[in-house]
Coordinates of C-alpha atoms in Angstrom, one line a residue:
M1 CA 0.0 0.0 0.0
S2 CA 1.4 3.4 -0.9
H3 CA 1.1 6.4 1.2
A4 CA 1.2 10.1 0.3
P5 CA 4.4 11.7 1.4
Q6 CA 4.1 13.6 4.7
P7 CA 5.3 17.2 5.0
A8 CA 8.6 17.5 6.8
R9 CA 8.5 18.9 10.3
P10 CA 10.0 22.3 10.8
G11 CA 13.5 22.4 12.3
P12 CA 14.2 23.2 15.9
Y13 CA 15.0 26.8 15.1
D14 CA 11.6 27.4 13.4
D15 CA 9.1 29.2 15.5
P16 CA 5.5 28.0 14.7
R17 CA 4.0 31.4 15.2
S18 CA 3.6 34.4 13.0
E19 CA 7.0 36.0 13.7
A20 CA 6.5 39.2 11.8
R21 CA 3.4 39.9 13.9
D22 CA 5.2 39.1 17.1
A23 CA 8.0 41.4 16.3
W24 CA 5.6 44.2 15.4
L25 CA 3.5 43.7 18.5
A26 CA 6.5 43.6 20.9
A27 CA 7.9 46.8 19.4
R28 CA 4.6 48.7 19.5
L29 CA 3.8 47.6 23.0
D30 CA 7.3 48.7 24.2
E31 CA 6.7 52.1 22.6
L32 CA 3.3 52.5 24.3
L33 CA 4.6 51.5 27.7
L34 CA 7.5 54.0 27.5
A35 CA 5.1 56.7 26.4
H36 CA 2.6 55.8 29.1
R37 CA 5.2 55.9 31.9
A38 CA 6.5 59.3 30.6
G39 CA 3.0 60.7 31.1
Q40 CA 2.3 61.0 27.4
K41 CA -1.2 60.6 25.9
I42 CA -1.7 57.1 24.3
D43 CA -3.2 56.9 20.8
L44 CA -3.6 53.3 19.8
N45 CA -4.8 54.2 16.3
S46 CA -1.6 56.1 15.6
A47 CA 0.5 53.3 17.1
G48 CA -1.1 50.7 14.8
A49 CA -1.2 52.8 11.7
D50 CA 1.6 50.9 10.0
A51 CA -0.2 47.5 10.4
T52 CA -3.9 47.9 10.7
E53 CA -4.6 44.2 10.5
W54 CA -2.9 43.7 13.9
R55 CA -4.2 46.8 15.5
A56 CA -7.1 44.9 17.3
E57 CA -4.6 42.5 18.9
L58 CA -2.4 45.4 20.0
R59 CA -5.4 47.0 21.6
E60 CA -6.2 43.8 23.5
L61 CA -2.6 43.4 24.6
W62 CA -2.5 47.0 25.8
Q63 CA -5.7 46.6 27.8
A64 CA -4.4 43.3 29.3
T65 CA -1.2 45.0 30.4
L66 CA -3.0 47.7 32.2
L67 CA -5.6 45.4 33.7
A68 CA -3.0 42.9 34.9
E69 CA -1.3 45.6 36.9
R70 CA -4.6 46.7 38.3
L71 CA -5.5 43.2 39.3
A72 CA -2.1 42.8 41.0
A73 CA -2.0 46.1 42.7
G74 CA -5.6 46.5 43.6
A75 CA -5.2 50.0 42.4
N76 CA -7.0 52.2 39.9
A77 CA -3.8 53.8 38.6
P78 CA -2.2 51.5 36.0
G79 CA 1.5 51.3 35.4
S80 CA 4.6 51.0 37.4
S81 CA 7.8 53.0 37.4
A82 CA 9.9 49.9 37.6
A83 CA 11.0 48.6 34.3
T84 CA 10.5 48.4 30.6
H85 CA 8.1 45.7 29.4
A86 CA 8.6 43.2 26.6
W87 CA 5.8 41.0 25.4
P88 CA 6.8 38.5 22.7
L89 CA 3.2 37.2 22.8
G90 CA 1.6 36.2 19.5
V91 CA 0.0 33.3 21.3
A92 CA -3.7 32.5 21.1
G93 CA -4.1 30.1 24.0
G94 CA -1.4 27.7 22.8
T95 CA -2.8 27.5 19.3
A96 CA 0.0 28.0 16.9
A97 CA -0.4 30.1 13.8
Q98 CA 1.5 29.2 10.7
P99 CA 4.6 31.4 10.0
A100 CA 4.5 33.8 7.2
P101 CA 6.4 32.5 4.1
V102 CA 10.0 33.6 4.0
D103 CA 12.5 34.0 1.2
R104 CA 15.2 31.9 2.8
G105 CA 18.6 33.5 2.7
S106 CA 17.3 36.8 1.3
G107 CA 18.8 39.9 2.9
I108 CA 21.3 38.0 4.9
T109 CA 24.9 39.1 4.6
L110 CA 27.4 37.0 6.6
P111 CA 30.9 37.8 7.8
A112 CA 33.6 36.7 5.3
D113 CA 34.6 33.6 7.4
F114 CA 31.1 32.1 7.1
E115 CA 29.4 30.5 4.2
F116 CA 25.6 30.5 4.1
E117 CA 23.9 27.1 3.8
D118 CA 20.3 27.5 4.9
E119 CA 17.9 29.6 7.0
L120 CA 16.8 27.7 10.0
G121 CA 14.2 30.0 11.5
R122 CA 13.1 33.5 12.4
G123 CA 12.1 34.9 15.8
G124 CA 10.6 38.2 16.9
M125 CA 14.1 39.8 16.9
G126 CA 16.6 37.7 15.0
V127 CA 17.1 35.3 12.1
V128 CA 19.1 32.1 12.6
V129 CA 21.0 30.5 9.6
R130 CA 23.0 27.4 9.2
A131 CA 26.5 28.4 8.1
R132 CA 29.9 26.8 7.6
Q133 CA 32.8 28.6 9.4
R134 CA 35.6 28.3 6.8
S135 CA 38.6 28.9 9.2
L136 CA 37.6 26.0 11.5
D137 CA 35.7 23.9 8.9
R138 CA 32.7 23.5 11.2
I139 CA 28.9 23.9 10.9
V140 CA 27.4 26.5 13.2
A141 CA 24.1 28.3 13.8
L142 CA 24.6 32.0 13.3
K143 CA 22.0 34.5 14.6
Q144 CA 21.7 38.1 13.2
L145 CA 19.3 40.9 14.0
L146 CA 16.2 40.5 11.9
L147 CA 15.9 44.2 11.1
G148 CA 19.6 44.7 10.3
A149 CA 20.6 48.3 10.0
Q150 CA 17.0 49.5 10.7
A151 CA 17.1 47.9 14.2
S152 CA 16.4 50.3 17.0
A153 CA 18.9 50.9 19.9
D154 CA 16.6 48.8 22.1
D155 CA 16.6 45.9 19.6
R156 CA 20.4 46.0 19.5
S157 CA 20.6 46.2 23.3
R158 CA 18.4 43.1 23.7
F159 CA 20.3 41.2 21.0
Q160 CA 23.6 42.0 22.7
S161 CA 22.1 41.0 26.0
E162 CA 21.1 37.6 24.6
A163 CA 24.6 37.0 23.2
E164 CA 26.4 38.1 26.4
S165 CA 24.0 36.1 28.6
A166 CA 24.4 32.9 26.6
A167 CA 28.2 33.4 26.2
R168 CA 28.7 33.3 30.0
L169 CA 27.1 29.8 30.2
D170 CA 29.0 26.6 29.8
H171 CA 26.8 23.7 30.6
P172 CA 26.1 20.4 28.8
N173 CA 22.4 21.2 28.5
I174 CA 22.7 24.8 27.3
V175 CA 23.4 25.6 23.7
P176 CA 26.9 27.2 23.8
V177 CA 27.9 30.4 22.1
Y178 CA 31.1 30.3 20.1
E179 CA 31.7 33.8 18.9
V180 CA 30.1 37.3 19.3
G181 CA 30.9 40.0 16.7
L182 CA 29.9 42.8 14.4
H183 CA 29.5 42.7 10.6
N184 CA 28.7 45.8 8.6
D185 CA 27.7 47.4 11.9
Q186 CA 25.2 44.5 12.6
P187 CA 25.7 42.4 15.7
Y188 CA 25.7 38.6 15.3
F189 CA 26.8 35.6 17.3
T190 CA 27.4 31.9 16.5
M191 CA 26.4 28.9 18.5
K192 CA 26.5 25.1 18.4
L193 CA 24.1 23.8 15.7
V194 CA 21.9 21.2 17.5
E195 CA 20.3 18.9 15.0
G196 CA 17.0 17.6 16.3
E197 CA 13.5 18.8 17.3
T198 CA 12.1 21.1 19.9
L199 CA 9.9 19.9 22.8
S200 CA 7.1 21.8 21.2
Q201 CA 7.5 19.6 18.0
R202 CA 7.7 16.5 20.1
L203 CA 4.5 17.4 21.9
A204 CA 2.7 17.4 18.5
D205 CA 2.5 13.7 19.0
G206 CA 0.8 14.0 22.4
P207 CA 1.8 13.8 26.1
L208 CA 5.1 12.1 27.0
D209 CA 5.5 9.2 29.3
G210 CA 5.9 10.3 32.9
R211 CA 9.4 8.9 33.4
E212 CA 10.6 10.4 30.0
A213 CA 9.1 13.8 31.0
A214 CA 10.8 13.7 34.4
R215 CA 14.1 12.7 32.8
I216 CA 14.1 15.5 30.3
L217 CA 12.9 18.2 32.7
A218 CA 15.4 17.2 35.4
Q219 CA 18.2 17.9 33.0
V220 CA 16.6 21.2 32.0
A221 CA 16.2 22.2 35.6
R222 CA 19.9 21.5 36.3
A223 CA 20.8 23.7 33.4
V224 CA 18.5 26.5 34.5
H225 CA 19.9 26.3 38.1
Y226 CA 23.4 26.6 36.6
A227 CA 22.3 29.7 34.8
H228 CA 20.9 31.1 38.0
Q229 CA 24.2 30.4 39.7
Q230 CA 25.9 32.5 37.0
G231 CA 23.5 35.3 37.6
I232 CA 21.2 34.7 34.6
L233 CA 17.4 34.4 34.6
H234 CA 16.0 33.0 31.4
R235 CA 12.4 34.4 31.8
D236 CA 11.1 32.7 28.6
L237 CA 11.3 29.0 29.2
K238 CA 8.9 27.1 27.1
P239 CA 8.9 23.9 25.0
S240 CA 9.9 25.7 21.8
N241 CA 13.1 26.9 23.6
I242 CA 14.2 23.4 24.4
I243 CA 15.8 21.3 21.7
L244 CA 16.1 17.5 21.8
D245 CA 19.1 16.2 19.9
A246 CA 19.5 12.8 18.2
E247 CA 20.3 11.2 21.6
N248 CA 17.2 12.7 23.2
R249 CA 19.4 15.1 25.2
P250 CA 17.7 18.4 26.0
W251 CA 19.4 21.8 25.2
V252 CA 18.1 25.1 26.5
T253 CA 18.3 27.9 24.1
D254 CA 17.0 31.4 23.3
F255 CA 18.1 33.7 26.1
G256 CA 16.6 36.7 24.3
L257 CA 14.7 37.7 27.5
A258 CA 17.4 36.7 29.9
K259 CA 18.1 39.0 32.8
R260 CA 21.4 39.4 34.7
L261 CA 20.7 39.2 38.4
E262 CA 23.6 41.3 39.5
T263 CA 22.3 44.3 37.5
D264 CA 19.5 44.8 40.1
S265 CA 19.9 45.8 43.7
G266 CA 19.1 42.2 44.7
L267 CA 18.5 38.8 43.2
T268 CA 15.1 39.7 41.8
R269 CA 13.4 42.3 39.8
T270 CA 9.9 43.8 40.1
G271 CA 7.7 45.3 37.5
A272 CA 8.8 43.7 34.3
I273 CA 6.1 41.9 32.1
V274 CA 8.0 39.5 29.9
G275 CA 7.6 36.0 28.6
T276 CA 4.9 33.9 27.0
P277 CA 1.5 33.9 28.7
N278 CA 1.0 30.1 28.6
Y279 CA 4.2 29.5 30.6
M280 CA 5.1 32.7 32.5
A281 CA 4.8 33.1 36.2
P282 CA 2.0 35.4 37.7
E283 CA 4.6 37.9 38.8
Q284 CA 5.8 38.2 35.2
A285 CA 2.2 38.8 34.0
A286 CA 1.6 41.4 36.7
G287 CA 4.7 43.2 37.9
Q288 CA 3.3 44.1 41.3
R289 CA 2.4 40.5 42.1
G290 CA 6.0 40.1 43.3
A291 CA 9.6 40.2 42.3
V292 CA 10.7 38.3 39.2
G293 CA 13.5 35.9 40.3
P294 CA 14.7 32.3 40.1
T295 CA 11.3 31.0 41.3
S296 CA 9.8 32.6 38.3
D297 CA 11.8 30.2 36.1
V298 CA 10.8 27.4 38.4
Y299 CA 7.1 28.2 37.6
A300 CA 7.9 28.1 33.9
L301 CA 9.6 24.7 34.4
G302 CA 6.4 23.5 36.1
S303 CA 4.3 24.8 33.2
I304 CA 6.5 22.9 30.8
L305 CA 6.2 19.7 32.9
Y306 CA 2.4 20.2 33.0
H307 CA 2.4 20.4 29.2
L308 CA 4.6 17.3 28.8
L309 CA 2.3 15.3 31.1
T310 CA -1.1 16.5 29.9
G311 CA -0.5 17.6 26.3
R312 CA -1.5 21.2 27.0
P313 CA -0.1 24.2 29.0
P314 CA -1.7 25.0 32.4
F315 CA -3.6 27.9 31.0
Q316 CA -4.8 28.4 27.5
A317 CA -7.6 30.5 26.1
A318 CA -8.8 32.0 22.8
T319 CA -6.5 35.1 23.2
A320 CA -3.4 36.1 25.0
V321 CA -5.5 38.5 27.0
D322 CA -7.7 35.8 28.3
T323 CA -4.8 33.6 29.0
V324 CA -3.1 36.3 31.2
L325 CA -6.4 36.8 33.1
M326 CA -6.7 33.0 33.7
L327 CA -3.1 32.9 34.9
L328 CA -3.8 35.7 37.4
E329 CA -7.1 34.6 38.8
Q330 CA -7.5 30.8 38.4
E331 CA -5.8 27.6 39.4
P332 CA -4.7 25.0 36.8
L333 CA -6.8 21.9 36.4
P334 CA -5.5 18.8 38.2
L335 CA -3.2 16.9 35.9
R336 CA -5.0 13.6 36.3
Q337 CA -8.2 15.2 35.3
L338 CA -6.6 15.7 31.9
N339 CA -4.6 12.5 31.8
R340 CA -5.5 9.8 34.3
H341 CA -2.2 8.0 33.7
V342 CA -0.1 10.8 35.3
D343 CA 1.6 9.5 38.4
R344 CA 0.4 11.1 41.7
A345 CA 4.0 12.0 42.7
L346 CA 4.6 13.8 39.4
E347 CA 1.3 15.7 39.8
L348 CA 2.4 16.9 43.2
V349 CA 5.8 18.0 41.9
T350 CA 4.2 19.9 39.0
L351 CA 1.6 21.7 41.2
K352 CA 4.3 22.7 43.7
C353 CA 6.1 24.5 40.8
L354 CA 2.8 26.2 39.9
Q355 CA 2.0 27.7 43.2
K356 CA 1.1 31.4 42.8
P357 CA 2.8 32.5 46.0
Q358 CA 6.5 32.2 45.2
D359 CA 7.5 31.0 48.7
L360 CA 5.4 27.8 48.2
R361 CA 7.3 26.8 45.1
Y362 CA 10.6 25.0 45.0
S363 CA 13.1 27.6 46.2
S364 CA 15.5 26.7 43.3
A365 CA 15.5 24.8 40.1
A366 CA 18.0 22.4 41.8
E367 CA 15.4 21.4 44.3
L368 CA 13.0 20.7 41.5
A369 CA 15.7 18.6 39.8
D370 CA 16.3 16.7 43.1
D371 CA 12.6 15.8 43.3
L372 CA 12.4 14.6 39.7
E373 CA 15.6 12.5 40.2
A374 CA 14.1 11.1 43.4
Y375 CA 11.0 10.1 41.4
L376 CA 13.1 8.4 38.7
A377 CA 14.9 6.5 41.5
G378 CA 11.7 5.3 43.0
E379 CA 12.2 7.4 46.2
P380 CA 9.6 9.7 47.9
V381 CA 9.4 13.3 46.6
A382 CA 9.7 16.3 48.9
A383 CA 6.5 17.8 47.3
S384 CA 4.4 15.1 49.0
S385 CA 5.6 16.2 52.5
G386 CA 2.8 17.0 54.8
A387 CA 4.6 18.3 57.9
L388 CA 2.3 20.0 60.4
T389 CA 4.2 23.3 60.3
D390 CA 3.8 23.4 56.5
V391 CA 0.1 22.7 56.8
V392 CA -0.4 25.5 59.4
T393 CA 1.7 27.9 57.4
R394 CA -0.3 27.3 54.3
L395 CA -3.6 27.5 56.3
F396 CA -3.0 31.0 57.6
R397 CA -1.1 32.6 54.7
P398 CA -2.7 35.0 52.1
T399 CA -3.6 33.5 48.8
H400 CA -2.7 35.0 45.4
H401 CA -6.1 36.7 45.4
A402 CA -5.3 38.8 48.6
P403 CA -4.0 41.8 46.6
V404 CA -7.6 42.6 45.6
L405 CA -8.2 43.6 49.2
E406 CA -6.3 46.7 48.7
S407 CA -9.3 48.0 46.7
W408 CA -11.5 47.1 49.7
G409 CA -9.5 48.4 52.6
L410 CA -11.1 51.9 53.0
L411 CA -14.6 50.5 52.0
W412 CA -14.3 47.9 54.8
M413 CA -13.4 50.6 57.3
W414 CA -16.6 52.5 56.3
H415 CA -18.6 49.3 56.4
S416 CA -17.4 48.7 60.0
L417 CA -18.9 52.1 61.0
V418 CA -22.2 51.4 59.2
L419 CA -22.4 48.0 60.8
L420 CA -21.8 49.4 64.3
L421 CA -24.4 52.2 63.8
L422 CA -26.9 49.6 62.5
C423 CA -26.4 47.3 65.5
T424 CA -26.5 50.3 67.9
A425 CA -29.9 51.4 66.5
T426 CA -31.2 47.9 66.7
S427 CA -30.1 47.6 70.4
L428 CA -31.7 50.9 71.2
L429 CA -35.0 49.7 69.8
Q430 CA -34.7 46.5 71.8
W431 CA -33.9 48.4 75.1
R432 CA -36.9 50.7 74.5
G433 CA -39.1 47.6 74.4
V434 CA -40.0 47.8 70.7
D435 CA -41.3 44.3 69.9
T436 CA -42.8 44.7 66.4
I437 CA -40.9 43.4 63.4
V438 CA -41.4 46.5 61.1
P439 CA -38.6 48.9 62.4
Y440 CA -36.1 46.1 62.7
L441 CA -36.9 44.8 59.2
A442 CA -36.6 48.4 57.9
L443 CA -33.1 48.7 59.3
W444 CA -31.9 45.4 58.1
T445 CA -33.4 45.6 54.6
V446 CA -33.8 49.2 53.5
G447 CA -30.8 50.5 55.5
I448 CA -28.4 47.8 54.6
G449 CA -29.7 47.8 51.0
V450 CA -28.9 51.5 50.5
W451 CA -25.5 51.1 52.0
S452 CA -24.8 48.1 49.7
A453 CA -25.6 50.1 46.7
I454 CA -23.3 52.9 47.8
F455 CA -20.6 50.4 48.7
W456 CA -20.5 48.8 45.2
S457 CA -20.8 52.2 43.4
L458 CA -17.6 53.3 45.3
R459 CA -15.9 50.0 44.5
H460 CA -16.6 50.3 40.8
R461 CA -15.0 53.7 40.8
A462 CA -11.7 52.1 42.1
G463 CA -11.3 50.0 38.9
P464 CA -12.3 46.7 37.3
V465 CA -14.1 44.2 39.6
T466 CA -12.4 40.9 39.4
F467 CA -13.9 37.4 39.2
V468 CA -12.9 36.8 42.8
E469 CA -14.5 40.0 44.0
R470 CA -17.8 38.9 42.4
Q471 CA -17.6 35.6 44.3
I472 CA -17.2 37.4 47.6
A473 CA -20.0 39.8 46.7
H474 CA -22.4 36.9 46.1
V475 CA -21.5 35.4 49.5
W476 CA -21.9 38.8 51.2
G477 CA -25.3 39.4 49.4
A478 CA -26.5 36.0 50.6
S479 CA -25.6 36.8 54.2
I480 CA -27.6 40.1 54.0
V481 CA -30.6 38.2 52.8
A482 CA -30.2 35.6 55.5
D483 CA -29.9 38.3 58.2
A484 CA -33.1 39.9 57.1
M485 CA -35.0 36.6 56.8
L486 CA -34.3 35.9 60.5
Y487 CA -37.0 38.4 61.4
W488 CA -39.5 36.7 59.1
I489 CA -38.6 33.3 60.6
E490 CA -39.2 34.6 64.1
A491 CA -42.6 36.0 63.0
L492 CA -43.6 32.7 61.4
L493 CA -42.5 30.8 64.5
K494 CA -44.2 33.4 66.7
L495 CA -41.0 34.0 68.6
P496 CA -40.2 37.3 70.3
V497 CA -38.2 39.6 68.0
L498 CA -34.4 39.2 68.2
T499 CA -34.7 35.7 69.7
L500 CA -32.6 34.3 66.8
S501 CA -30.1 37.1 66.9
P502 CA -27.1 34.7 67.8
V503 CA -27.6 33.3 64.3
L504 CA -26.3 36.6 62.9
A505 CA -22.8 35.8 64.3
I506 CA -23.0 32.2 62.9
I507 CA -23.8 33.6 59.4
G508 CA -21.0 36.1 59.8
A509 CA -18.6 33.4 60.7
M510 CA -19.5 31.4 57.6
V511 CA -18.8 34.5 55.5
F512 CA -15.4 34.9 57.0
M513 CA -14.7 31.1 56.5
V514 CA -15.3 31.7 52.7
K515 CA -13.0 34.8 52.8
A516 CA -10.3 32.7 54.5
A517 CA -10.4 30.1 51.8
I518 CA -10.4 32.5 48.9
L519 CA -8.4 35.5 50.2
S520 CA -6.3 35.0 53.3
G521 CA -6.0 32.5 56.2
E522 CA -6.1 35.3 58.7
F523 CA -9.9 35.4 58.3
Y524 CA -10.1 32.1 60.0
L525 CA -9.3 34.0 63.2
Y526 CA -12.2 36.4 62.6
A527 CA -14.5 33.4 61.8
L528 CA -13.5 31.9 65.2
A529 CA -14.2 35.2 66.9
M530 CA -17.7 35.3 65.3
F531 CA -18.5 31.7 66.4
A532 CA -17.5 32.6 69.9
T533 CA -19.7 35.7 69.7
A534 CA -22.7 33.6 68.9
V535 CA -22.2 31.8 72.2
A536 CA -21.8 35.1 74.1
M537 CA -25.0 36.4 72.4
A538 CA -26.9 33.4 73.6
I539 CA -25.7 33.9 77.2
W540 CA -26.4 37.7 77.3
P541 CA -29.5 38.1 75.0
D542 CA -30.2 41.7 76.2
A543 CA -26.8 42.8 74.8
A544 CA -26.6 40.3 72.0
V545 CA -26.9 42.6 69.0
M546 CA -24.5 45.1 70.5
I547 CA -21.9 42.4 71.2
F548 CA -22.3 41.3 67.6
G549 CA -21.9 44.9 66.3
V550 CA -18.7 45.5 68.2
V551 CA -17.0 42.2 67.2
A552 CA -18.3 42.3 63.6
S553 CA -17.1 45.9 63.2
L554 CA -13.7 45.1 64.4
S555 CA -13.5 42.1 62.1
F556 CA -14.0 44.5 59.1
F557 CA -12.1 47.5 60.5
L558 CA -8.8 45.7 61.3
P559 CA -8.2 44.0 58.0
G560 CA -9.6 47.1 56.2
W561 CA -7.0 49.3 58.0
K562 CA -4.3 46.8 57.2
Y563 CA -4.9 46.7 53.5
H564 CA -5.7 50.4 53.2
R565 CA -2.3 51.2 54.9
Q566 CA -0.6 48.6 52.6
R567 CA -2.0 50.3 49.5
R568 CA -0.9 53.8 50.7
E569 CA 2.6 52.6 51.5
R570 CA 2.9 51.0 48.1
Q571 CA 1.7 54.2 46.4
A572 CA 4.0 56.4 48.4

């Protein structure tokens, strides 16, 4: 039986995305961010005048950049004074677009010592060719700036940074740089030509076997840790930047977004939005989520492992914008929900890498490699440790959603005052012997309803309301309805008014339990205080509502003051 010939796979230096679009989007977004931080007026129509077909995507990316920082900071003022942003996106939820056709070899002028053989691929910034170095009679991969003499100073700086970063690294799993130079005033560098395929191309056939995935990623993690020891962050680790040679040995390449650690005041950097959304860490997607450091590369390694084991990245959506929002607000699906054959130990290792709080990840790529090698040796992995101190620490720590509370701090302080006044008015009615339902119901329906409308109007003025805030709002709304219904239940059961008032504290405790699970473990303490308040209210019924008012007001005022002060300190 004869078969039609199958098209050849692209080589490991080919990027399966529309590279011309990526380069244009990255350049325009950089220009917009620099102008925005300089206080200049942003005109997206003018910025996209030279490529109207990509203007809509530029608009989406620009909106996502501003929204990401708002989500992270909980502030209504977008932007940060920290660092220049670079977004080599061009990703639509992991769905690759076919590259634009290229005239291989056109426009490429090589130094005299190199003979052009073939173009291997183009990226957002450079073009890679296969060349023979005459003086040493060897085949190399030579990378030049894609824009040549028209390249901006920023493009040249990035290109030079990539060459210098990679040239400092000498590791058996990092593609080595041989030579860095200038030709016709254009920078170039040569590196080892690795014949093979990228992990991205390997994944076209589906998920990898667990042991094979662990073996590959353990070597990659060792290489990344070595780079960190040399003061280099990669910041764009993904399957297409890892090449598998003929012996199935992984090679890390493309240090185009690498960052030298020692050029900052410490080991990390805050404020930069760089990388590919499907694999980047939350702190890269929203600069104020935290400092970008070695654990950011650990997150990317976990994203790659997730993809190797399930056949898809942790987050993917129809657009890059939606992918970023998923990264910031949601948790990845359990691996075994996507592939039931994934080993439980590997799932734990992967999810430890993908923790949004940086201190819950592996502290280094070496620790990740240790756990993967332990798995391959049939030994227990550290990710499965359940020490009591770890459980308690995780229980009471803030979640990655906690920053949204900065938008609520002042509102919660006002809410504590309204709640105290409401409970004071209710107690005064009780102490004066008012035993009809009407005035109490008016306070707890009309009064609280008017305040709720004011509360949410003020919150909307502070910026976009996130998915998590909508969840909290629904829980809060349900508690208000439940509080008001207590009076109707008392009437139906023919009980004296306020007989069921201790239930107010129980409802409040349940709301704080939900906040603890979604926002921060500190709310467990407030929930405990509310449960205790319910008991006190039952013991002293004449002062029950006043007791509730004092405790509930403090439960809102204290965290409100904390997050309001935190926001003011950050904005100072």
